[in-house]
JSON list of C-alpha atoms and ligand atoms in Angstrom, two decimals:
[
{"chain": "A", "resi": 58, "resn": "UNK", "atom": "CA", "xyz": [-14.29, -31.30, 6.14]},
{"chain": "A", "resi": 59, "resn": "UNK", "atom": "CA", "xyz": [-15.00, -28.09, 8.01]},
{"chain": "A", "resi": 60, "resn": "UNK", "atom": "CA", "xyz": [-12.43, -26.93, 10.50]},
{"chain": "A", "resi": 61, "resn": "UNK", "atom": "CA", "xyz": [-13.63, -26.39, 14.08]},
{"chain": "A", "resi": 62, "resn": "UNK", "atom": "CA", "xyz": [-10.48, -24.87, 15.61]},
{"chain": "A", "resi": 63, "resn": "UNK", "atom": "CA", "xyz": [-10.75, -21.05, 15.97]},
{"chain": "A", "resi": 64, "resn": "UNK", "atom": "CA", "xyz": [-7.77, -18.91, 14.85]},
{"chain": "A", "resi": 65, "resn": "UNK", "atom": "CA", "xyz": [-6.13, -16.47, 17.38]},
{"chain": "A", "resi": 66, "resn": "UNK", "atom": "CA", "xyz": [-4.68, -13.40, 15.91]},
{"chain": "A", "resi": 67, "resn": "UNK", "atom": "CA", "xyz": [-2.82, -10.71, 17.73]},
{"chain": "A", "resi": 68, "resn": "UNK", "atom": "CA", "xyz": [-2.83, -7.24, 16.44]},
{"chain": "A", "resi": 69, "resn": "UNK", "atom": "CA", "xyz": [0.18, -5.23, 17.47]},
{"chain": "A", "resi": 70, "resn": "UNK", "atom": "CA", "xyz": [0.99, -1.47, 17.11]},
{"chain": "A", "resi": 71, "resn": "UNK", "atom": "CA", "xyz": [4.24, 0.22, 17.73]},
{"chain": "A", "resi": 72, "resn": "UNK", "atom": "CA", "xyz": [5.35, 3.55, 19.09]},
{"chain": "A", "resi": 73, "resn": "UNK", "atom": "CA", "xyz": [3.20, 6.72, 18.56]},
{"chain": "A", "resi": 74, "resn": "UNK", "atom": "CA", "xyz": [0.27, 4.85, 16.99]},
{"chain": "A", "resi": 75, "resn": "UNK", "atom": "CA", "xyz": [-1.63, 5.51, 20.27]},
{"chain": "A", "resi": 76, "resn": "UNK", "atom": "CA", "xyz": [-1.62, 9.11, 18.95]},
{"chain": "A", "resi": 77, "resn": "UNK", "atom": "CA", "xyz": [-3.48, 8.22, 15.74]},
{"chain": "A", "resi": 78, "resn": "UNK", "atom": "CA", "xyz": [-6.19, 10.71, 14.97]},
{"chain": "A", "resi": 79, "resn": "UNK", "atom": "CA", "xyz": [-4.05, 13.52, 16.30]},
{"chain": "A", "resi": 80, "resn": "UNK", "atom": "CA", "xyz": [-0.72, 12.57, 14.90]},
{"chain": "A", "resi": 81, "resn": "UNK", "atom": "CA", "xyz": [0.13, 13.97, 11.43]},
{"chain": "A", "resi": 82, "resn": "UNK", "atom": "CA", "xyz": [-3.42, 13.24, 10.09]},
{"chain": "A", "resi": 83, "resn": "UNK", "atom": "CA", "xyz": [-2.25, 14.17, 6.49]},
{"chain": "A", "resi": 84, "resn": "UNK", "atom": "CA", "xyz": [-0.16, 11.09, 6.69]},
{"chain": "A", "resi": 85, "resn": "UNK", "atom": "CA", "xyz": [-1.98, 8.76, 9.07]},
{"chain": "A", "resi": 86, "resn": "UNK", "atom": "CA", "xyz": [-5.60, 9.82, 8.78]},
{"chain": "A", "resi": 87, "resn": "UNK", "atom": "CA", "xyz": [-8.14, 10.83, 11.25]},
{"chain": "A", "resi": 88, "resn": "UNK", "atom": "CA", "xyz": [-9.29, 7.39, 12.69]},
{"chain": "A", "resi": 89, "resn": "UNK", "atom": "CA", "xyz": [-7.90, 6.78, 16.19]},
{"chain": "A", "resi": 90, "resn": "UNK", "atom": "CA", "xyz": [-6.60, 3.37, 17.34]},
{"chain": "A", "resi": 91, "resn": "UNK", "atom": "CA", "xyz": [-9.67, 2.29, 19.07]},
{"chain": "A", "resi": 92, "resn": "UNK", "atom": "CA", "xyz": [-11.73, 2.86, 16.01]},
{"chain": "A", "resi": 93, "resn": "UNK", "atom": "CA", "xyz": [-9.23, 0.91, 13.87]},
{"chain": "A", "resi": 94, "resn": "UNK", "atom": "CA", "xyz": [-9.20, -1.86, 16.35]},
{"chain": "A", "resi": 95, "resn": "UNK", "atom": "CA", "xyz": [-12.97, -2.01, 16.66]},
{"chain": "A", "resi": 96, "resn": "UNK", "atom": "CA", "xyz": [-13.27, -2.40, 12.81]},
{"chain": "A", "resi": 97, "resn": "UNK", "atom": "CA", "xyz": [-10.66, -5.21, 12.97]},
{"chain": "A", "resi": 98, "resn": "UNK", "atom": "CA", "xyz": [-12.21, -6.98, 15.85]},
{"chain": "A", "resi": 99, "resn": "UNK", "atom": "CA", "xyz": [-15.50, -7.07, 14.02]},
{"chain": "A", "resi": 100, "resn": "UNK", "atom": "CA", "xyz": [-14.15, -8.25, 10.65]},
{"chain": "A", "resi": 101, "resn": "UNK", "atom": "CA", "xyz": [-12.32, -11.07, 12.64]},
{"chain": "A", "resi": 102, "resn": "UNK", "atom": "CA", "xyz": [-15.46, -12.03, 14.63]},
{"chain": "A", "resi": 103, "resn": "UNK", "atom": "CA", "xyz": [-17.52, -12.18, 11.43]},
{"chain": "A", "resi": 104, "resn": "UNK", "atom": "CA", "xyz": [-14.93, -14.92, 10.34]},
{"chain": "A", "resi": 105, "resn": "UNK", "atom": "CA", "xyz": [-15.01, -16.60, 13.69]},
{"chain": "A", "resi": 106, "resn": "UNK", "atom": "CA", "xyz": [-11.50, -15.51, 14.46]},
{"chain": "A", "resi": 107, "resn": "UNK", "atom": "CA", "xyz": [-10.43, -14.35, 17.99]},
{"chain": "A", "resi": 108, "resn": "UNK", "atom": "CA", "xyz": [-8.44, -11.24, 18.14]},
{"chain": "A", "resi": 109, "resn": "UNK", "atom": "CA", "xyz": [-6.34, -9.61, 20.73]},
{"chain": "A", "resi": 110, "resn": "UNK", "atom": "CA", "xyz": [-4.76, -6.09, 20.68]},
{"chain": "A", "resi": 111, "resn": "UNK", "atom": "CA", "xyz": [-1.64, -4.49, 21.85]},
{"chain": "A", "resi": 112, "resn": "UNK", "atom": "CA", "xyz": [0.06, -1.10, 21.55]},
{"chain": "A", "resi": 113, "resn": "UNK", "atom": "CA", "xyz": [3.24, -0.06, 23.25]},
{"chain": "A", "resi": 114, "resn": "UNK", "atom": "CA", "xyz": [5.82, 2.66, 22.92]},
{"chain": "A", "resi": 115, "resn": "UNK", "atom": "CA", "xyz": [8.65, 0.60, 24.23]},
{"chain": "A", "resi": 116, "resn": "UNK", "atom": "CA", "xyz": [10.54, -1.89, 22.14]},
{"chain": "A", "resi": 117, "resn": "UNK", "atom": "CA", "xyz": [11.17, -4.41, 24.80]},
{"chain": "A", "resi": 118, "resn": "UNK", "atom": "CA", "xyz": [7.35, -4.58, 25.67]},
{"chain": "A", "resi": 119, "resn": "UNK", "atom": "CA", "xyz": [6.56, -5.48, 22.14]},
{"chain": "A", "resi": 120, "resn": "UNK", "atom": "CA", "xyz": [9.28, -8.24, 22.38]},
{"chain": "A", "resi": 121, "resn": "UNK", "atom": "CA", "xyz": [7.77, -9.36, 25.53]},
{"chain": "A", "resi": 122, "resn": "UNK", "atom": "CA", "xyz": [4.19, -9.51, 23.95]},
{"chain": "A", "resi": 123, "resn": "UNK", "atom": "CA", "xyz": [5.43, -11.56, 20.99]},
{"chain": "A", "resi": 124, "resn": "UNK", "atom": "CA", "xyz": [6.96, -14.15, 23.45]},
{"chain": "A", "resi": 125, "resn": "UNK", "atom": "CA", "xyz": [3.65, -14.12, 25.35]},
{"chain": "A", "resi": 126, "resn": "UNK", "atom": "CA", "xyz": [1.82, -14.64, 22.17]},
{"chain": "A", "resi": 127, "resn": "UNK", "atom": "CA", "xyz": [4.01, -17.76, 21.56]},
{"chain": "A", "resi": 128, "resn": "UNK", "atom": "CA", "xyz": [2.89, -19.10, 25.03]},
{"chain": "A", "resi": 129, "resn": "UNK", "atom": "CA", "xyz": [-0.74, -18.40, 24.25]},
{"chain": "A", "resi": 130, "resn": "UNK", "atom": "CA", "xyz": [-0.51, -20.31, 21.06]},
{"chain": "A", "resi": 131, "resn": "UNK", "atom": "CA", "xyz": [-1.44, -17.27, 18.88]},
{"chain": "A", "resi": 132, "resn": "UNK", "atom": "CA", "xyz": [-1.59, -18.34, 15.29]},
{"chain": "A", "resi": 133, "resn": "UNK", "atom": "CA", "xyz": [-0.68, -15.09, 13.51]},
{"chain": "A", "resi": 134, "resn": "UNK", "atom": "CA", "xyz": [0.27, -11.54, 14.12]},
{"chain": "A", "resi": 135, "resn": "UNK", "atom": "CA", "xyz": [-0.78, -8.51, 12.28]},
{"chain": "A", "resi": 136, "resn": "UNK", "atom": "CA", "xyz": [1.80, -5.79, 13.06]},
{"chain": "A", "resi": 137, "resn": "UNK", "atom": "CA", "xyz": [2.55, -2.16, 12.46]},
{"chain": "A", "resi": 138, "resn": "UNK", "atom": "CA", "xyz": [5.86, -1.93, 14.09]},
{"chain": "A", "resi": 139, "resn": "UNK", "atom": "CA", "xyz": [5.83, 1.94, 13.28]},
{"chain": "A", "resi": 140, "resn": "UNK", "atom": "CA", "xyz": [9.40, 3.55, 13.65]},
{"chain": "A", "resi": 141, "resn": "UNK", "atom": "CA", "xyz": [10.75, 0.19, 15.00]},
{"chain": "A", "resi": 142, "resn": "UNK", "atom": "CA", "xyz": [10.12, -1.26, 11.51]},
{"chain": "A", "resi": 143, "resn": "UNK", "atom": "CA", "xyz": [13.38, 0.57, 10.34]},
{"chain": "A", "resi": 144, "resn": "UNK", "atom": "CA", "xyz": [15.59, -0.28, 13.39]},
{"chain": "A", "resi": 145, "resn": "UNK", "atom": "CA", "xyz": [14.50, -3.26, 15.46]},
{"chain": "A", "resi": 146, "resn": "UNK", "atom": "CA", "xyz": [16.63, -6.41, 15.35]},
{"chain": "A", "resi": 147, "resn": "UNK", "atom": "CA", "xyz": [15.12, -7.23, 18.69]},
{"chain": "A", "resi": 148, "resn": "UNK", "atom": "CA", "xyz": [11.47, -7.46, 17.08]},
{"chain": "A", "resi": 149, "resn": "UNK", "atom": "CA", "xyz": [12.79, -9.27, 14.20]},
{"chain": "A", "resi": 150, "resn": "UNK", "atom": "CA", "xyz": [14.51, -11.85, 16.41]},
{"chain": "A", "resi": 151, "resn": "UNK", "atom": "CA", "xyz": [11.33, -12.33, 18.63]},
{"chain": "A", "resi": 152, "resn": "UNK", "atom": "CA", "xyz": [9.37, -13.09, 15.53]},
{"chain": "A", "resi": 153, "resn": "UNK", "atom": "CA", "xyz": [12.04, -15.53, 14.37]},
{"chain": "A", "resi": 154, "resn": "UNK", "atom": "CA", "xyz": [12.39, -17.13, 17.76]},
{"chain": "A", "resi": 155, "resn": "UNK", "atom": "CA", "xyz": [8.60, -17.73, 18.02]},
{"chain": "A", "resi": 156, "resn": "UNK", "atom": "CA", "xyz": [8.17, -18.68, 14.28]},
{"chain": "A", "resi": 157, "resn": "UNK", "atom": "CA", "xyz": [4.79, -16.98, 14.54]},
{"chain": "A", "resi": 158, "resn": "UNK", "atom": "CA", "xyz": [3.67, -15.91, 10.92]},
{"chain": "A", "resi": 159, "resn": "UNK", "atom": "CA", "xyz": [2.93, -12.33, 10.51]},
{"chain": "A", "resi": 160, "resn": "UNK", "atom": "CA", "xyz": [1.81, -9.68, 8.12]},
{"chain": "A", "resi": 161, "resn": "UNK", "atom": "CA", "xyz": [3.39, -6.19, 8.28]},
{"chain": "A", "resi": 162, "resn": "UNK", "atom": "CA", "xyz": [1.22, -3.11, 7.68]},
{"chain": "A", "resi": 163, "resn": "UNK", "atom": "CA", "xyz": [1.81, 0.62, 7.32]},
{"chain": "A", "resi": 164, "resn": "UNK", "atom": "CA", "xyz": [-0.81, 3.38, 7.08]},
{"chain": "A", "resi": 165, "resn": "UNK", "atom": "CA", "xyz": [1.43, 5.42, 4.83]},
{"chain": "A", "resi": 166, "resn": "UNK", "atom": "CA", "xyz": [3.25, 4.52, 1.73]},
{"chain": "A", "resi": 167, "resn": "UNK", "atom": "CA", "xyz": [6.79, 4.49, 3.40]},
{"chain": "A", "resi": 168, "resn": "UNK", "atom": "CA", "xyz": [8.48, 4.24, -0.10]},
{"chain": "A", "resi": 169, "resn": "UNK", "atom": "CA", "xyz": [7.21, 7.72, -1.00]},
{"chain": "A", "resi": 170, "resn": "UNK", "atom": "CA", "xyz": [8.69, 9.09, 2.13]},
{"chain": "A", "resi": 171, "resn": "UNK", "atom": "CA", "xyz": [12.26, 9.71, 3.62]},
{"chain": "A", "resi": 172, "resn": "UNK", "atom": "CA", "xyz": [14.77, 7.13, 2.59]},
{"chain": "A", "resi": 173, "resn": "UNK", "atom": "CA", "xyz": [15.34, 5.82, 6.14]},
{"chain": "A", "resi": 174, "resn": "UNK", "atom": "CA", "xyz": [11.83, 4.54, 5.91]},
{"chain": "A", "resi": 175, "resn": "UNK", "atom": "CA", "xyz": [12.50, 2.44, 2.78]},
{"chain": "A", "resi": 176, "resn": "UNK", "atom": "CA", "xyz": [14.18, -0.22, 4.77]},
{"chain": "A", "resi": 177, "resn": "UNK", "atom": "CA", "xyz": [12.28, -2.64, 6.93]},
{"chain": "A", "resi": 178, "resn": "UNK", "atom": "CA", "xyz": [14.01, -5.00, 9.37]},
{"chain": "A", "resi": 179, "resn": "UNK", "atom": "CA", "xyz": [10.95, -7.28, 9.13]},
{"chain": "A", "resi": 180, "resn": "UNK", "atom": "CA", "xyz": [9.66, -7.31, 5.57]},
{"chain": "A", "resi": 181, "resn": "UNK", "atom": "CA", "xyz": [11.84, -10.17, 4.37]},
{"chain": "A", "resi": 182, "resn": "UNK", "atom": "CA", "xyz": [10.49, -12.54, 7.01]},
{"chain": "A", "resi": 183, "resn": "UNK", "atom": "CA", "xyz": [6.99, -11.42, 6.77]},
{"chain": "A", "resi": 184, "resn": "UNK", "atom": "CA", "xyz": [4.21, -13.33, 4.93]},
{"chain": "A", "resi": 185, "resn": "UNK", "atom": "CA", "xyz": [3.56, -10.00, 3.17]},
{"chain": "A", "resi": 186, "resn": "UNK", "atom": "CA", "xyz": [3.56, -6.28, 3.50]},
{"chain": "A", "resi": 187, "resn": "UNK", "atom": "CA", "xyz": [0.71, -3.81, 2.87]},
{"chain": "A", "resi": 188, "resn": "UNK", "atom": "CA", "xyz": [1.51, -0.13, 2.95]},
{"chain": "A", "resi": 189, "resn": "UNK", "atom": "CA", "xyz": [-0.03, 3.07, 1.82]},
{"chain": "A", "resi": 190, "resn": "UNK", "atom": "CA", "xyz": [-3.86, 2.60, 2.17]},
{"chain": "A", "resi": 191, "resn": "UNK", "atom": "CA", "xyz": [-4.35, 4.27, 5.47]},
{"chain": "A", "resi": 192, "resn": "UNK", "atom": "CA", "xyz": [-6.40, 2.31, 7.89]},
{"chain": "A", "resi": 193, "resn": "UNK", "atom": "CA", "xyz": [-7.48, 0.01, 5.02]},
{"chain": "A", "resi": 194, "resn": "UNK", "atom": "CA", "xyz": [-3.91, -1.25, 5.11]},
{"chain": "A", "resi": 195, "resn": "UNK", "atom": "CA", "xyz": [-4.84, -3.04, 8.54]},
{"chain": "A", "resi": 196, "resn": "UNK", "atom": "CA", "xyz": [-8.17, -4.34, 7.11]},
{"chain": "A", "resi": 197, "resn": "UNK", "atom": "CA", "xyz": [-6.33, -5.76, 4.02]},
{"chain": "A", "resi": 198, "resn": "UNK", "atom": "CA", "xyz": [-3.55, -7.19, 6.17]},
{"chain": "A", "resi": 199, "resn": "UNK", "atom": "CA", "xyz": [-6.05, -8.89, 8.33]},
{"chain": "A", "resi": 200, "resn": "UNK", "atom": "CA", "xyz": [-8.04, -10.39, 5.38]},
{"chain": "A", "resi": 201, "resn": "UNK", "atom": "CA", "xyz": [-4.73, -11.71, 3.91]},
{"chain": "A", "resi": 202, "resn": "UNK", "atom": "CA", "xyz": [-3.56, -13.22, 7.31]},
{"chain": "A", "resi": 203, "resn": "UNK", "atom": "CA", "xyz": [-6.89, -14.83, 7.91]},
{"chain": "A", "resi": 204, "resn": "UNK", "atom": "CA", "xyz": [-6.96, -16.36, 4.40]},
{"chain": "A", "resi": 205, "resn": "UNK", "atom": "CA", "xyz": [-3.43, -17.63, 4.83]},
{"chain": "A", "resi": 206, "resn": "UNK", "atom": "CA", "xyz": [-3.98, -19.16, 8.12]},
{"chain": "A", "resi": 207, "resn": "UNK", "atom": "CA", "xyz": [-7.19, -20.83, 7.21]},
{"chain": "A", "resi": 208, "resn": "UNK", "atom": "CA", "xyz": [-5.49, -22.45, 4.29]},
{"chain": "A", "resi": 209, "resn": "UNK", "atom": "CA", "xyz": [-2.46, -23.47, 6.22]},
{"chain": "A", "resi": 210, "resn": "UNK", "atom": "CA", "xyz": [-3.44, -24.25, 9.80]},
{"chain": "A", "resi": 211, "resn": "UNK", "atom": "CA", "xyz": [-3.17, -27.82, 10.78]},
{"chain": "A", "resi": 212, "resn": "UNK", "atom": "CA", "xyz": [-6.32, -29.19, 12.52]},
{"chain": "B", "resi": 673, "resn": "DQA", "atom": "C1", "xyz": [4.34, 3.95, 9.94]},
{"chain": "B", "resi": 673, "resn": "DQA", "atom": "C2", "xyz": [5.52, 4.31, 9.00]},
{"chain": "B", "resi": 673, "resn": "DQA", "atom": "C3", "xyz": [6.63, 4.46, 9.90]},
{"chain": "B", "resi": 673, "resn": "DQA", "atom": "O1", "xyz": [7.86, 4.92, 9.05]},
{"chain": "B", "resi": 673, "resn": "DQA", "atom": "C4", "xyz": [6.47, 5.48, 10.96]},
{"chain": "B", "resi": 673, "resn": "DQA", "atom": "O2", "xyz": [7.57, 5.62, 11.84]},
{"chain": "B", "resi": 673, "resn": "DQA", "atom": "C5", "xyz": [5.19, 5.15, 11.73]},
{"chain": "B", "resi": 673, "resn": "DQA", "atom": "C6", "xyz": [4.08, 4.62, 11.01]},
{"chain": "B", "resi": 673, "resn": "DQA", "atom": "C7", "xyz": [2.92, 3.76, 9.07]},
{"chain": "B", "resi": 673, "resn": "DQA", "atom": "O3", "xyz": [1.96, 3.17, 9.53]},
{"chain": "B", "resi": 673, "resn": "DQA", "atom": "O4", "xyz": [2.77, 4.44, 8.01]},
{"chain": "B", "resi": 673, "resn": "DQA", "atom": "O5", "xyz": [5.20, 5.45, 13.03]},
{"chain": "B", "resi": 673, "resn": "DQA", "atom": "O6", "xyz": [4.54, 2.52, 10.35]}
]
């Protein structure tokens, strides 16, 4: 039977990702955040999935937005936690507290970079992780998250 309950996905970006397009383009590419979000929004809309978008440079604001997502009944989160990937117990705890399923994405291949980027505070509790494909990491992450939620969401 066809499902008629629309999925709601929150796309989250951590610190310095508002600088995409300007910031180290050799690592992060030339697309800015609006362009990345627009593409994700279109892909999601084509799959009848609702999206909302949030970028912040402050850890606590990201935590607050995850709590808000729980209140709003968000089904899944696509997150590039940026530098907080490697440090944030608070974001990890917010995701655990809300039990919202999420996919972690990175533009760069963090494993080809400095050793402090090799550890993620989130990967072991994520549905999956996609890194190293530039903005395509977000596209792949969104596709994977939608497929997962469509297969598992209770109607
Ligand atoms: C990043 C990788 C992080 O190590 C870094 O701090 C970022 C971006 C990425 O998308 O490749 O800000 O998450």
